[in-house]
Amino acid sequence: MSEMYGKGILKGLGVTLKRFWDTYWEDAVWLFRQVTRGERRYRSPEGIAHRASKNTRGIFTVQYPEEKLPVPEEFRFVPFLVYEEGPNGEKVMRCTSCGICSRVCPPQCIWIVRTTDPETGRPIPDPAEFYIDIDICMNCGLCAEFCPFDAIKMDHDYELASFGRSVYDKEKLAKPVSYYESIRPLNAARENAARAAKEAARLAASAKPEA
Amino acid sequence: MTAPAPVETLDLAARFPGWVTPDSRPGYSGWIVEKDKLLDFARALRDDLGYDYLSSVTGVDYLPEGKMEVVYHAYKTTGGPGVNFKVQVERRDPVEVPSLVSIYPGAEFQEREAWDLLGIKFTGHPDLRRILMWEDFAGHPLRKDWREAYFEEEFKPFKSRWPEGKFQMAEDKARLGDNLSFPAGFDPRKKTDFDPEKALYEALRQYQKTESGLETEHLLVNIGPHHPSTHGVFRVAVVLDGETIVNLKPVMGYLHRNHEKIGERNTFLMNMPYTDRLDYLTSMSNNFGYALAVEKLMGITPPERAEYIRVMMAELTRIANHVWAIGFLLNDLGAYFTPMLYAQEERELILDIFEAVSGSRMMCNYFRFGGVARDLPDGVLEKVRDLAFDRLPRKVDELENLLADNEIIRARGIGQGVLTAEDAIRYSTSGPLLRASGIPYDVRRAEPYSIYDRLEFDVACRPNGDIYDRMMIRFDEIRQSLRIIQQTVKQIPAGPIMAVKPAYQVRVPPGEAYGRVEGPKGELGFYIVSTGKSSPWRYHVRAPSFINLTAFGPMCVGQKIADLVAILGSIDIVLGECDR
Ligand code: SF4
Ligand code: SF4
């Protein structure tokens, strides 16, 4: 056996040295880019994008919370309820309290009280109470996936640390459509188009018998 | 590469008249073996018919029929379909079934689990103690008449959530005290002299050998449950002679949450995100195994595009897992964190892809019955292509170059913790552990699922069965996975991603199914029994981390104590899956 002792250690040190060197080499490259194109390596979207790309070299980490990795559109954390703004700025919940989300939720953390008409006793498609036990939610996204009214969606906000138990009520869960469209533009556009097509089909179908 | 063996028609009933009858329940397959003939049957199955690999042992409680059943799945390590056989006994507490440990030592932990959770007493088992629950636990939680604390209803969804879902915290609803039931004659305020560790230490003592005439004193050391090198809350009770390991017993269950009981309360779909939490490093493969099992029962197959996406994700998972495993093995060898963090970079880039596709880096919940949850978003395929063709091959070479000839790794790896090929099969090990011992057995080739029969790749195999080979085989497997990903990126067709309309209530016909995939850690199997309701009647996970540990003790005996963590690291376990 002709093993040369110390070779592995030298090689290992070499790899580490190369990474160390790469970090500063990249810094120099970016310094050049900063001067010529105004692009910065740290605390800038282009710098973070580069560090998360296949060409990343040297330092790889992101200095959270000063720097944050952007989240992709499909990213999911906890659910929220989508409301549309009425003509006078009132909140019109999309939710019809159909209960599908609470039935599909694996850890059963969605609680919905349906509103009933005090006179007829019949249910009104608007939740009286809507609770999600955020500490129990497993962030699976099934509620958003199977809600037939696009009324519950997964949020991008992941900074939810708190000292107590987090149970969100209807107020806390409600967020405007504009917010939803800002975090998930492609999904929202797709859903709006599908809804518009459905609406058009419905109108066409209801117009037919009269004709 | 092992070619799948030709499918032979196996008529066990004709071969073993009076011992074996076909299982003729609708939706079921396999054979029912007479309890008294079980040992003879299993011996003949192994020695005469060549089914040398006992993959899974579990039980089912058929409460309405008043029966308990033990279900076995055996395979040939040369490939081909398996045989599924069962023993039925009248439901009592406890029921007794002969143990197969003498024929298939790989049944040891699985039988302990079935005893622990279902109350099936395996007569002749060398060390039948509880394994996931603690020793003085009362009852067998997977029995259908056993109810957990905070029990609400037999099946989800619970009626209290809608339409009168007045929110109540679980901890307020059932305060500690009135949700507990105690066995008859037990008073929680009284101290008992029951020593929960006694059985464990007694079990260890059985194996102690004193040399002729010489009384040697052995030292008992507990490593873990909280120890950085045990990869989680895992404990090993080791008996030492000086620094040499004489015997050891793994102690697990610290992360046990009875995944299977939860799964039997859940609807079929609800289980999908729960499978993410088994081996939380490989959620995509876990999804894969579960989806396959349920799809078998439903009789559907996903469309082409979905199959390609599935395989692509499963292979990316394998790479992410293996770089993690290699990195952590280096931690266990003392190269603290530097190689691991290098390996981690590649894993991060893969997780970025998972996040873009499924919405989560680790808890992917991406597979659905009949396809995947959503199509690949724009740009993802390019990212996969960049990784598979450019970055990962480079980086894997760099990592291998750093590690493969390192003299410390070679000194501590070569010839250490050897698992022979025979033992690897006997102990039902799977995955890289089995293949590093010279057995080229890979479910993707032995019993191809999805589109693996069309993809070109070699089954990685290394001959020596030591720590070093178990590290190197992971490099080999990463390279094969890269080959597979490259093919899927090139060949992926356009088209739908779901075979059926997405639905939250799926109709699963009555019957049983065993779906298995080659997960990064080994053979991951799901045994599912459906009664046609919305929830599975039985949901069992054949966890590779758990079963691979059966060989841990035999691998360590005779080694030095310092090698124990290295051997454990080379098995690559995740406690979320092991303890379930
Ligand atoms: S599924 Fe949608 S509409 Fe139905 S209750 Fe849930 S959020 Fe409301
Ligand atoms: S994300 Fe999953 S766990 Fe959370 S509320 Fe929705 S369905 Fe329930």
PDB file of C-alpha atoms in Angstrom, chain A residues 3-9 11-13 15-20 22 51-60 69-77 97-100 102-114 116 129 131-133 136-142 145-146 165-167 186-187, chain B residues 152 156-171 173 266-267 269-274 276-277 338 341-342 344-346 348-349 352 355-361 363-366 368 373-374 377-378 383 386-387 390-391 394-395 398 400-402 405-408 410 502-504:
ATOM      1  CA  GLU A   3      -0.628   5.666   0.625  1.00  0.00           C
ATOM      2  CA  MET A   4       0.851   9.044   1.114  1.00  0.00           C
ATOM      3  CA  TYR A   5      -0.258  10.224   4.491  1.00  0.00           C
ATOM      4  CA  GLY A   6      -1.547  13.745   4.651  1.00  0.00           C
ATOM      5  CA  LYS A   7      -2.637  13.783   1.033  1.00  0.00           C
ATOM      6  CA  GLY A   8      -6.322  13.708   1.896  1.00  0.00           C
ATOM      7  CA  ILE A   9      -5.932  16.488   4.395  1.00  0.00           C
ATOM      8  CA  LYS A  11      -6.733  17.973  -0.698  1.00  0.00           C
ATOM      9  CA  GLY A  12      -9.477  18.857   1.735  1.00  0.00           C
ATOM     10  CA  LEU A  13      -7.737  22.061   2.689  1.00  0.00           C
ATOM     11  CA  VAL A  15     -11.072  22.481  -1.620  1.00  0.00           C
ATOM     12  CA  THR A  16     -11.839  24.704   1.324  1.00  0.00           C
ATOM     13  CA  LEU A  17      -9.248  27.216   0.198  1.00  0.00           C
ATOM     14  CA  LYS A  18     -10.770  27.241  -3.257  1.00  0.00           C
ATOM     15  CA  ARG A  19     -14.191  28.063  -1.819  1.00  0.00           C
ATOM     16  CA  PHE A  20     -12.660  30.787   0.300  1.00  0.00           C
ATOM     17  CA  ASP A  22     -14.072  31.913  -4.856  1.00  0.00           C
ATOM     18  CA  ARG A  51     -26.506  33.001  -5.220  1.00  0.00           C
ATOM     19  CA  ALA A  52     -29.537  30.725  -5.773  1.00  0.00           C
ATOM     20  CA  SER A  53     -28.583  29.880  -9.351  1.00  0.00           C
ATOM     21  CA  LYS A  54     -26.527  27.062 -10.787  1.00  0.00           C
ATOM     22  CA  ASN A  55     -23.562  29.411 -11.191  1.00  0.00           C
ATOM     23  CA  THR A  56     -23.253  30.256  -7.543  1.00  0.00           C
ATOM     24  CA  ARG A  57     -19.692  30.114  -6.262  1.00  0.00           C
ATOM     25  CA  GLY A  58     -18.070  30.845  -2.980  1.00  0.00           C
ATOM     26  CA  ILE A  59     -20.363  32.189  -0.333  1.00  0.00           C
ATOM     27  CA  PHE A  60     -23.813  30.672  -0.657  1.00  0.00           C
ATOM     28  CA  LEU A  69     -34.871  34.597  -0.614  1.00  0.00           C
ATOM     29  CA  PRO A  70     -37.809  35.417  -2.845  1.00  0.00           C
ATOM     30  CA  VAL A  71     -40.592  32.842  -2.620  1.00  0.00           C
ATOM     31  CA  PRO A  72     -42.012  31.265  -5.766  1.00  0.00           C
ATOM     32  CA  GLU A  73     -45.633  31.821  -6.656  1.00  0.00           C
ATOM     33  CA  GLU A  74     -46.701  28.362  -5.482  1.00  0.00           C
ATOM     34  CA  PHE A  75     -45.113  28.836  -2.067  1.00  0.00           C
ATOM     35  CA  ARG A  76     -47.607  28.106   0.665  1.00  0.00           C
ATOM     36  CA  PHE A  77     -47.653  28.866   4.312  1.00  0.00           C
ATOM     37  CA  SER A  97     -69.379  28.481   4.080  1.00  0.00           C
ATOM     38  CA  CYS A  98     -69.855  25.349   2.030  1.00  0.00           C
ATOM     39  CA  GLY A  99     -67.573  23.520   4.424  1.00  0.00           C
ATOM     40  CA  ILE A 100     -65.433  21.705   1.889  1.00  0.00           C
ATOM     41  CA  SER A 102     -63.053  22.102   6.793  1.00  0.00           C
ATOM     42  CA  ARG A 103     -63.916  18.618   5.601  1.00  0.00           C
ATOM     43  CA  VAL A 104     -60.756  18.182   3.549  1.00  0.00           C
ATOM     44  CA  CYS A 105     -58.391  19.608   6.170  1.00  0.00           C
ATOM     45  CA  PRO A 106     -56.194  16.733   7.391  1.00  0.00           C
ATOM     46  CA  PRO A 107     -55.598  17.916  10.971  1.00  0.00           C
ATOM     47  CA  GLN A 108     -59.147  19.308  11.147  1.00  0.00           C
ATOM     48  CA  CYS A 109     -58.127  22.801  12.149  1.00  0.00           C
ATOM     49  CA  ILE A 110     -60.772  24.779  10.263  1.00  0.00           C
ATOM     50  CA  TRP A 111     -63.919  25.648  12.195  1.00  0.00           C
ATOM     51  CA  ILE A 112     -66.850  27.259  10.412  1.00  0.00           C
ATOM     52  CA  VAL A 113     -70.187  28.432  11.759  1.00  0.00           C
ATOM     53  CA  ARG A 114     -72.716  28.899   9.007  1.00  0.00           C
ATOM     54  CA  THR A 116     -78.713  31.024   9.081  1.00  0.00           C
ATOM     55  CA  GLU A 129     -67.560  32.562  12.182  1.00  0.00           C
ATOM     56  CA  TYR A 131     -61.485  30.012  12.653  1.00  0.00           C
ATOM     57  CA  ILE A 132     -58.231  28.405  11.706  1.00  0.00           C
ATOM     58  CA  ASP A 133     -56.002  27.050  14.406  1.00  0.00           C
ATOM     59  CA  ILE A 136     -52.347  22.936  14.165  1.00  0.00           C
ATOM     60  CA  CYS A 137     -52.416  23.768  10.445  1.00  0.00           C
ATOM     61  CA  MET A 138     -49.884  21.572   8.642  1.00  0.00           C
ATOM     62  CA  ASN A 139     -49.572  23.975   5.679  1.00  0.00           C
ATOM     63  CA  CYS A 140     -50.671  21.294   3.272  1.00  0.00           C
ATOM     64  CA  GLY A 141     -52.664  23.561   0.977  1.00  0.00           C
ATOM     65  CA  LEU A 142     -55.522  21.108   0.453  1.00  0.00           C
ATOM     66  CA  GLU A 145     -56.816  23.337  -3.654  1.00  0.00           C
ATOM     67  CA  PHE A 146     -60.368  22.115  -3.212  1.00  0.00           C
ATOM     68  CA  ARG A 165     -51.288  30.001  20.671  1.00  0.00           C
ATOM     69  CA  SER A 166     -52.317  31.423  17.290  1.00  0.00           C
ATOM     70  CA  VAL A 167     -55.947  31.006  16.420  1.00  0.00           C
ATOM     71  CA  LEU A 186     -50.594  33.672 -12.574  1.00  0.00           C
ATOM     72  CA  ASN A 187     -52.964  31.620 -10.466  1.00  0.00           C
TER      73      ASN A 187
ATOM     74  CA  GLU B 152     -63.418  12.641  18.798  1.00  0.00           C
ATOM     75  CA  LYS B 156     -62.578  12.363   9.792  1.00  0.00           C
ATOM     76  CA  PRO B 157     -64.083  14.820   8.964  1.00  0.00           C
ATOM     77  CA  PHE B 158     -65.355  15.494  12.473  1.00  0.00           C
ATOM     78  CA  LYS B 159     -68.890  16.748  12.829  1.00  0.00           C
ATOM     79  CA  SER B 160     -67.895  19.479  15.252  1.00  0.00           C
ATOM     80  CA  ARG B 161     -66.079  21.507  12.568  1.00  0.00           C
ATOM     81  CA  TRP B 162     -68.934  22.401  10.269  1.00  0.00           C
ATOM     82  CA  PRO B 163     -71.613  23.766  10.021  1.00  0.00           C
ATOM     83  CA  GLU B 164     -71.696  24.461  13.763  1.00  0.00           C
ATOM     84  CA  GLY B 165     -67.968  24.835  14.137  1.00  0.00           C
ATOM     85  CA  LYS B 166     -67.790  26.594  17.489  1.00  0.00           C
ATOM     86  CA  PHE B 167     -64.052  26.769  17.957  1.00  0.00           C
ATOM     87  CA  GLN B 168     -62.675  24.939  20.897  1.00  0.00           C
ATOM     88  CA  MET B 169     -59.084  24.133  21.597  1.00  0.00           C
ATOM     89  CA  ALA B 170     -58.406  20.460  21.933  1.00  0.00           C
ATOM     90  CA  GLU B 171     -56.610  21.050  25.196  1.00  0.00           C
ATOM     91  CA  LYS B 173     -62.106  20.254  25.427  1.00  0.00           C
ATOM     92  CA  ASN B 266     -57.933  10.173   7.928  1.00  0.00           C
ATOM     93  CA  THR B 267     -59.538   9.992   4.542  1.00  0.00           C
ATOM     94  CA  LEU B 269     -56.373  12.046   0.500  1.00  0.00           C
ATOM     95  CA  MET B 270     -55.634  13.450   3.952  1.00  0.00           C
ATOM     96  CA  ASN B 271     -52.866  10.891   4.336  1.00  0.00           C
ATOM     97  CA  MET B 272     -50.876  12.393   1.495  1.00  0.00           C
ATOM     98  CA  PRO B 273     -49.474  15.353   3.470  1.00  0.00           C
ATOM     99  CA  TYR B 274     -48.944  13.072   6.450  1.00  0.00           C
ATOM    100  CA  ASP B 276     -44.428  13.909   3.905  1.00  0.00           C
ATOM    101  CA  ARG B 277     -43.682  13.723   7.606  1.00  0.00           C
ATOM    102  CA  THR B 338     -17.498  21.410   6.349  1.00  0.00           C
ATOM    103  CA  LEU B 341     -22.359  22.190   4.218  1.00  0.00           C
ATOM    104  CA  TYR B 342     -20.750  21.758   0.814  1.00  0.00           C
ATOM    105  CA  GLN B 344     -25.992  21.022   1.450  1.00  0.00           C
ATOM    106  CA  GLU B 345     -25.615  23.633  -1.260  1.00  0.00           C
ATOM    107  CA  GLU B 346     -26.738  21.144  -3.865  1.00  0.00           C
ATOM    108  CA  GLU B 348     -30.726  23.655  -1.316  1.00  0.00           C
ATOM    109  CA  LEU B 349     -30.813  24.108  -5.069  1.00  0.00           C
ATOM    110  CA  ASP B 352     -35.705  25.440  -4.584  1.00  0.00           C
ATOM    111  CA  GLU B 355     -40.628  24.797  -3.590  1.00  0.00           C
ATOM    112  CA  ALA B 356     -41.427  26.187  -7.011  1.00  0.00           C
ATOM    113  CA  VAL B 357     -43.277  23.029  -8.013  1.00  0.00           C
ATOM    114  CA  SER B 358     -45.128  22.032  -4.889  1.00  0.00           C
ATOM    115  CA  GLY B 359     -45.102  25.149  -2.720  1.00  0.00           C
ATOM    116  CA  SER B 360     -42.954  23.707   0.018  1.00  0.00           C
ATOM    117  CA  ARG B 361     -39.325  22.780   0.314  1.00  0.00           C
ATOM    118  CA  MET B 363     -43.412  18.978   3.046  1.00  0.00           C
ATOM    119  CA  CYS B 364     -44.203  18.708  -0.627  1.00  0.00           C
ATOM    120  CA  ASN B 365     -47.629  17.041  -0.660  1.00  0.00           C
ATOM    121  CA  TYR B 366     -47.378  17.009  -4.412  1.00  0.00           C
ATOM    122  CA  ARG B 368     -52.436  12.984  -6.096  1.00  0.00           C
ATOM    123  CA  ALA B 373     -51.216  18.327  -7.905  1.00  0.00           C
ATOM    124  CA  ARG B 374     -50.148  20.828 -10.531  1.00  0.00           C
ATOM    125  CA  PRO B 377     -44.477  26.081 -13.410  1.00  0.00           C
ATOM    126  CA  ASP B 378     -42.606  27.979 -16.111  1.00  0.00           C
ATOM    127  CA  LYS B 383     -33.703  24.756 -13.678  1.00  0.00           C
ATOM    128  CA  ASP B 386     -29.257  23.203 -15.494  1.00  0.00           C
ATOM    129  CA  LEU B 387     -28.794  21.092 -12.413  1.00  0.00           C
ATOM    130  CA  ASP B 390     -24.331  21.102 -15.671  1.00  0.00           C
ATOM    131  CA  ARG B 391     -24.063  21.781 -11.999  1.00  0.00           C
ATOM    132  CA  ARG B 394     -19.565  18.845 -11.584  1.00  0.00           C
ATOM    133  CA  LYS B 395     -20.337  19.115  -7.926  1.00  0.00           C
ATOM    134  CA  GLU B 398     -15.872  17.590  -6.660  1.00  0.00           C
ATOM    135  CA  GLU B 400     -16.224  12.591  -4.469  1.00  0.00           C
ATOM    136  CA  ASN B 401     -12.777  13.871  -5.266  1.00  0.00           C
ATOM    137  CA  LEU B 402     -12.679  15.457  -1.834  1.00  0.00           C
ATOM    138  CA  ASP B 405      -9.296   8.965  -1.201  1.00  0.00           C
ATOM    139  CA  ASN B 406      -9.213  10.703   2.104  1.00  0.00           C
ATOM    140  CA  GLU B 407      -7.100   8.454   4.272  1.00  0.00           C
ATOM    141  CA  ILE B 408      -9.152   9.043   7.403  1.00  0.00           C
ATOM    142  CA  ARG B 410     -10.601   5.012   4.177  1.00  0.00           C
ATOM    143  CA  PRO B 502     -59.203  16.047  -8.939  1.00  0.00           C
ATOM    144  CA  ALA B 503     -61.440  15.134  -6.034  1.00  0.00           C
ATOM    145  CA  TYR B 504     -61.136  15.322  -2.297  1.00  0.00           C
TER     146      TYR B 504
END
